[in-house]
Coordinates of N, CA and C in Angstrom, one line a residue:
X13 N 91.3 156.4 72.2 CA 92.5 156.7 73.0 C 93.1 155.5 73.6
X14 N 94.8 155.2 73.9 CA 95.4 153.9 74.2 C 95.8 154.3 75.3
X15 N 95.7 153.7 76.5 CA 96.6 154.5 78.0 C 97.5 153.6 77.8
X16 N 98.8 153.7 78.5 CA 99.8 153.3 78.9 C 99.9 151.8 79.1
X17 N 98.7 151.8 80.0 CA 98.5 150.3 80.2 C 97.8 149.3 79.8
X18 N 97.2 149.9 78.1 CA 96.8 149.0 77.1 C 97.7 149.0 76.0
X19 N 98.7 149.8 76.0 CA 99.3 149.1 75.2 C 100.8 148.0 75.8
X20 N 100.7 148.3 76.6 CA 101.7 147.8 77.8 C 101.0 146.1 77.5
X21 N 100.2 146.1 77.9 CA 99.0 144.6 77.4 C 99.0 143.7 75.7
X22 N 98.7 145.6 75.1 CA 98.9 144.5 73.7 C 100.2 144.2 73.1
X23 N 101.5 145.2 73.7 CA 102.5 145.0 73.5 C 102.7 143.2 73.8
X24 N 102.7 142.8 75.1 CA 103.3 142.0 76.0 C 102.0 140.7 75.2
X25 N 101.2 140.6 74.6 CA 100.5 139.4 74.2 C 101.1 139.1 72.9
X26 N 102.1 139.9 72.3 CA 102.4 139.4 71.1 C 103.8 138.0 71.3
X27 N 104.0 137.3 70.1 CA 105.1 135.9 71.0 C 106.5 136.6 71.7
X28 N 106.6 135.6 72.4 CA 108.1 136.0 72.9 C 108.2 137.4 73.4
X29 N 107.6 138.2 73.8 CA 107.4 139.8 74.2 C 108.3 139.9 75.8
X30 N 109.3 140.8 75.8 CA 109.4 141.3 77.3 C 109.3 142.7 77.1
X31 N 109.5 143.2 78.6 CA 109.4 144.4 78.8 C 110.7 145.0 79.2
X32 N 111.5 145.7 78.6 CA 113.2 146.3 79.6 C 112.6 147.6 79.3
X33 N 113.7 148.6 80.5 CA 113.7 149.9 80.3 C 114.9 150.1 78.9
X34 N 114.7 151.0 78.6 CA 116.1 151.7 77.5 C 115.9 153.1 77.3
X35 N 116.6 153.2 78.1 CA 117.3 154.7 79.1 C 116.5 155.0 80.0
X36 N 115.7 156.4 80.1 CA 114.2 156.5 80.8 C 112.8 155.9 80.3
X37 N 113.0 155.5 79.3 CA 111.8 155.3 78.7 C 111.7 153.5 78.8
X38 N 110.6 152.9 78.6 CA 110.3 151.6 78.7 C 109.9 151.1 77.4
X39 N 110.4 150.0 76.9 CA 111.2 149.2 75.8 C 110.5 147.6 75.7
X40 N 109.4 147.7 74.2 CA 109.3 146.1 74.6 C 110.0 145.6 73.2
X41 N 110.9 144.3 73.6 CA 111.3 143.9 72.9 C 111.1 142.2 72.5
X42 N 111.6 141.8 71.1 CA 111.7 140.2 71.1 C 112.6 139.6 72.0
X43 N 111.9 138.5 73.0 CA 113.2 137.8 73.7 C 113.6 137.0 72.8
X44 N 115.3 137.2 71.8 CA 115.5 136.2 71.1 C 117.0 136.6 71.3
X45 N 118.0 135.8 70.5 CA 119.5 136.5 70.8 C 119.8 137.9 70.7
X46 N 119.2 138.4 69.6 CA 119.7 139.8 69.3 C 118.4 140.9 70.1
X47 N 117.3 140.7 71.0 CA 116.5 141.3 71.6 C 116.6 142.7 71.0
X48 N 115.7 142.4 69.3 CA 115.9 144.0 68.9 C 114.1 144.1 70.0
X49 N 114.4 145.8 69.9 CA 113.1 146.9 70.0 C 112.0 146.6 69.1
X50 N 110.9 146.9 69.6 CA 109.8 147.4 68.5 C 109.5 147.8 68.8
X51 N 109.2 148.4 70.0 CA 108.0 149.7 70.4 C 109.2 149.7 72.0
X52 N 108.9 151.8 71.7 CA 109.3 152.3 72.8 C 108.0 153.0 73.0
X53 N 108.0 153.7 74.7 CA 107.2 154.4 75.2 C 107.8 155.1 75.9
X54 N 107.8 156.7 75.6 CA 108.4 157.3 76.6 C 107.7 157.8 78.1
X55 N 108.2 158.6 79.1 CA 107.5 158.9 80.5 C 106.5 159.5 80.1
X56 N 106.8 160.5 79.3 CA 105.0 161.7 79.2 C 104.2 160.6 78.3
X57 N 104.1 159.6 78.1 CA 103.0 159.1 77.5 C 102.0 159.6 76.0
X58 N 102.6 160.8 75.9 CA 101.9 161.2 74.8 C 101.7 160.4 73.6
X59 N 102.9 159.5 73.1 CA 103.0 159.1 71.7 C 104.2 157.9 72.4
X60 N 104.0 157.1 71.3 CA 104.8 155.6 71.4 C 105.6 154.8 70.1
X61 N 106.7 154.9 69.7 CA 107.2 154.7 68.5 C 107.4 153.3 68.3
X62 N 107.4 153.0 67.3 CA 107.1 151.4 66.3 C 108.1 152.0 65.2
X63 N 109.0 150.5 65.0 CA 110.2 150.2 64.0 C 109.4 149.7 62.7
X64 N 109.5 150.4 61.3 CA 108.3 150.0 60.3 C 109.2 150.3 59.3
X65 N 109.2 150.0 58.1 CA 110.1 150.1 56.8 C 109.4 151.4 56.4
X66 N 110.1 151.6 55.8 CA 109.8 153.6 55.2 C 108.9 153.7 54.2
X67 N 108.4 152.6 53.6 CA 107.1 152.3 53.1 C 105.8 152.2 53.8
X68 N 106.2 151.5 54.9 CA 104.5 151.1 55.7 C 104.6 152.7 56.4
X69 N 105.7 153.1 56.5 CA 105.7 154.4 57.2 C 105.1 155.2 56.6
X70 N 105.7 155.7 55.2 CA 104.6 156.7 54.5 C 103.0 155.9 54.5
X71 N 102.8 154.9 54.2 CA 101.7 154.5 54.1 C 100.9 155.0 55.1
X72 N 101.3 154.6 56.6 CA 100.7 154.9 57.3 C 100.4 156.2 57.3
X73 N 101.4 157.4 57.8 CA 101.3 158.4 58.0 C 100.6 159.4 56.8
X74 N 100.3 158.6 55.6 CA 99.4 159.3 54.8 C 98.3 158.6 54.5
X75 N 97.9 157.9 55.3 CA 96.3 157.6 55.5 C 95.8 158.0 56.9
X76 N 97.1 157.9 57.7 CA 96.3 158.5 59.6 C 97.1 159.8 59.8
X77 N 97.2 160.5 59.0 CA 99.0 161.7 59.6 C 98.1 162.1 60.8
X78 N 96.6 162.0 61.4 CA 96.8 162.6 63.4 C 97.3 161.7 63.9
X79 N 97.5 160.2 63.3 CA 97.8 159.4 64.3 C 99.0 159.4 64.2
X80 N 99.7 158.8 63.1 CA 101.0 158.5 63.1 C 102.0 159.7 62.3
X81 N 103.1 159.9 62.8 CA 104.4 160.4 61.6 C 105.6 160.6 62.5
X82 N 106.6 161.0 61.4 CA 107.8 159.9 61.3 C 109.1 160.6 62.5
X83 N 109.5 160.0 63.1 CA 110.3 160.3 64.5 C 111.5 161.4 64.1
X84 N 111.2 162.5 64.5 CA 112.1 163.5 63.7 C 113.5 163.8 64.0
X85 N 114.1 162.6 63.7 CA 115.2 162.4 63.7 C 115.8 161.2 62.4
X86 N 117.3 161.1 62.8 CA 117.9 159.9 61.2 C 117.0 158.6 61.7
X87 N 116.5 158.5 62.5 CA 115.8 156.8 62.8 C 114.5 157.0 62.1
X88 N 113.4 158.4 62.3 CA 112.4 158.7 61.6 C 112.9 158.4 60.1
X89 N 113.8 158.5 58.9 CA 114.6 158.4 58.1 C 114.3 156.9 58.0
X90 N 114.4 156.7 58.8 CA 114.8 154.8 58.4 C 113.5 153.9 58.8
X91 N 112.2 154.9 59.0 CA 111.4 153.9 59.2 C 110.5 153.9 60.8
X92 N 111.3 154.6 61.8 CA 110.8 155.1 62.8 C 109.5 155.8 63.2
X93 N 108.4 155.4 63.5 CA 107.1 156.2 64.0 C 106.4 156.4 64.6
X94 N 106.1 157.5 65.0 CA 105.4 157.8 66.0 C 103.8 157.5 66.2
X95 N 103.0 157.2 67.0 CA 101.7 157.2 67.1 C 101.6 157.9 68.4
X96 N 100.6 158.9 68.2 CA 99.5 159.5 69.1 C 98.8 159.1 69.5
X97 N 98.8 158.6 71.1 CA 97.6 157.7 71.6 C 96.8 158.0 71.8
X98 N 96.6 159.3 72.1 CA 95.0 159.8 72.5 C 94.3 159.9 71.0
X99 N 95.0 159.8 69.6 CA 94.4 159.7 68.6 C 94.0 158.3 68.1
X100 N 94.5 157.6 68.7 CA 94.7 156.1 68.1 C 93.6 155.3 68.7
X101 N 92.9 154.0 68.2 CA 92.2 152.9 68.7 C 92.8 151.9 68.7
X102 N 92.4 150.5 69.2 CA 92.7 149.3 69.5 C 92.9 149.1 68.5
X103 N 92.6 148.7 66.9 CA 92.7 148.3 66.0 C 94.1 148.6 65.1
X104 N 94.0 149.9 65.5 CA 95.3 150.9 64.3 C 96.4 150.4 65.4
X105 N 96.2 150.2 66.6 CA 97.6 149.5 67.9 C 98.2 148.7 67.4
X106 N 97.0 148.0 67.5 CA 97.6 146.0 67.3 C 98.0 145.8 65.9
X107 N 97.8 146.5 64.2 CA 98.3 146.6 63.4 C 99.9 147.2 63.5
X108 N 100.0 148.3 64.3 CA 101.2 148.9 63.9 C 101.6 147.8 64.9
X109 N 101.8 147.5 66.2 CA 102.7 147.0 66.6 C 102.7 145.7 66.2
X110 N 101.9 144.7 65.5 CA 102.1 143.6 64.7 C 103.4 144.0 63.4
X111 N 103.3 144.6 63.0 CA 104.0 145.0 61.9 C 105.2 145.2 62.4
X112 N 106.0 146.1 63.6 CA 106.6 146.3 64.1 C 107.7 145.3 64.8
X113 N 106.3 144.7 65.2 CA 107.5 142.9 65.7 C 107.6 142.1 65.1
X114 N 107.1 142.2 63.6 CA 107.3 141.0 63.1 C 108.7 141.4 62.1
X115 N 108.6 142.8 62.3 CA 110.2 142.9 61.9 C 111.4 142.7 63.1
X116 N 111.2 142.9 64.0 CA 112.0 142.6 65.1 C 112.2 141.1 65.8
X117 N 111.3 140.4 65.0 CA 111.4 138.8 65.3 C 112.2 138.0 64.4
X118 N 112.7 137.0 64.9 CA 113.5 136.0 64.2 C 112.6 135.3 63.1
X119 N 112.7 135.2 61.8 CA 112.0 134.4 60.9 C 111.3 133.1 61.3
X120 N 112.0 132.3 62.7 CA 111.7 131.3 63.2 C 110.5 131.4 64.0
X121 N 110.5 132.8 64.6 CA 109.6 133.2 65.8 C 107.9 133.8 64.8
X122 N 108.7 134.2 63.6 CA 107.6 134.8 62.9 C 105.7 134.1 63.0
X123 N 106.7 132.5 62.4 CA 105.6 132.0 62.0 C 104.6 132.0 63.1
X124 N 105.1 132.1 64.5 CA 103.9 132.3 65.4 C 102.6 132.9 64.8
X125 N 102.9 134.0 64.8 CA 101.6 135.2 64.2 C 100.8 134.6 63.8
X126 N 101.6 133.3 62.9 CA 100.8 132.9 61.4 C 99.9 131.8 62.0
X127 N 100.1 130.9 62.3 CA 99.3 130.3 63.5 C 98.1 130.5 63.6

C-alpha cells in the first residue's frame, strides 16, 4: 500500500521534480519550459494517475489490472492511468512514475535517469 506521502517522496526524488496544485488536486511536474505533468493525485487519495503511451498502458493494466487501468475518459484513450494505492508497492511506484517522467522530461533532462 503507497500513502500519499510516499509517493509525494518518490515523486519529488526523481530530476528536476516540483510539486504545483492543478485545480484541487496536487500535480508533480518537470521543472523545464514547458512544465508538462506526470503524475496527479487527487484529495480522496484512493488512486494517482501517470501519463504512459497506450502501449505501456495496456501492458501494464494487463499484467496488474488491481493495480493499474486506464483513466475513463479521452486522456485514458491516450495513455492516461490510474494506479490503486492501497494495491500497489514501492517497486510497481517507482516503475510507473519513472516511465511517466521520463516522458514528461526534456530529452536533455532525460539522461539524468541514465546516470
Amino acid at each position: 500500500m503507497i500513502k500519499p506521502e510516499k509517493l509525494r517522496m518518490e515523486a519529488l526524488r526523481l530530476p528536476r521534480t516540483i510539486e504545483r496544485p492543478h485545480f484541487d488536486w496536487t500535480s508533480f511536474r518537470v521543472d523545464a519550459p514547458k512544465g508538462k505533468i506526470f503524475c496527479t493525485l487527487p484529495p480522496h487519495h484512493e488512486f494517482s494517475n501517470v501519463f504512459l503511451t497506450v502501449d505501456e498502458q495496456q501492458m501494464l493494466c494487463e499484467a496488474e489490472p488491481e493495480i493499474f487501468f486506464p483513466v475513463p475518459n479521452k486522456w485514458g484513450e491516450k495513455g492516461a492511468t490510474s494506479i490503486r494505492l492501497v494495491k500497489c508497492d514501492l517497486t510497481t511506484l517507482r516503475s510507473a512514475l519513472t516511465l511517466s517522467w521520463h516522458h514528461a522530461a526534456p530529452e536533455k533532462l532525460r539522461v539524468l535517469l541514465e546516470q
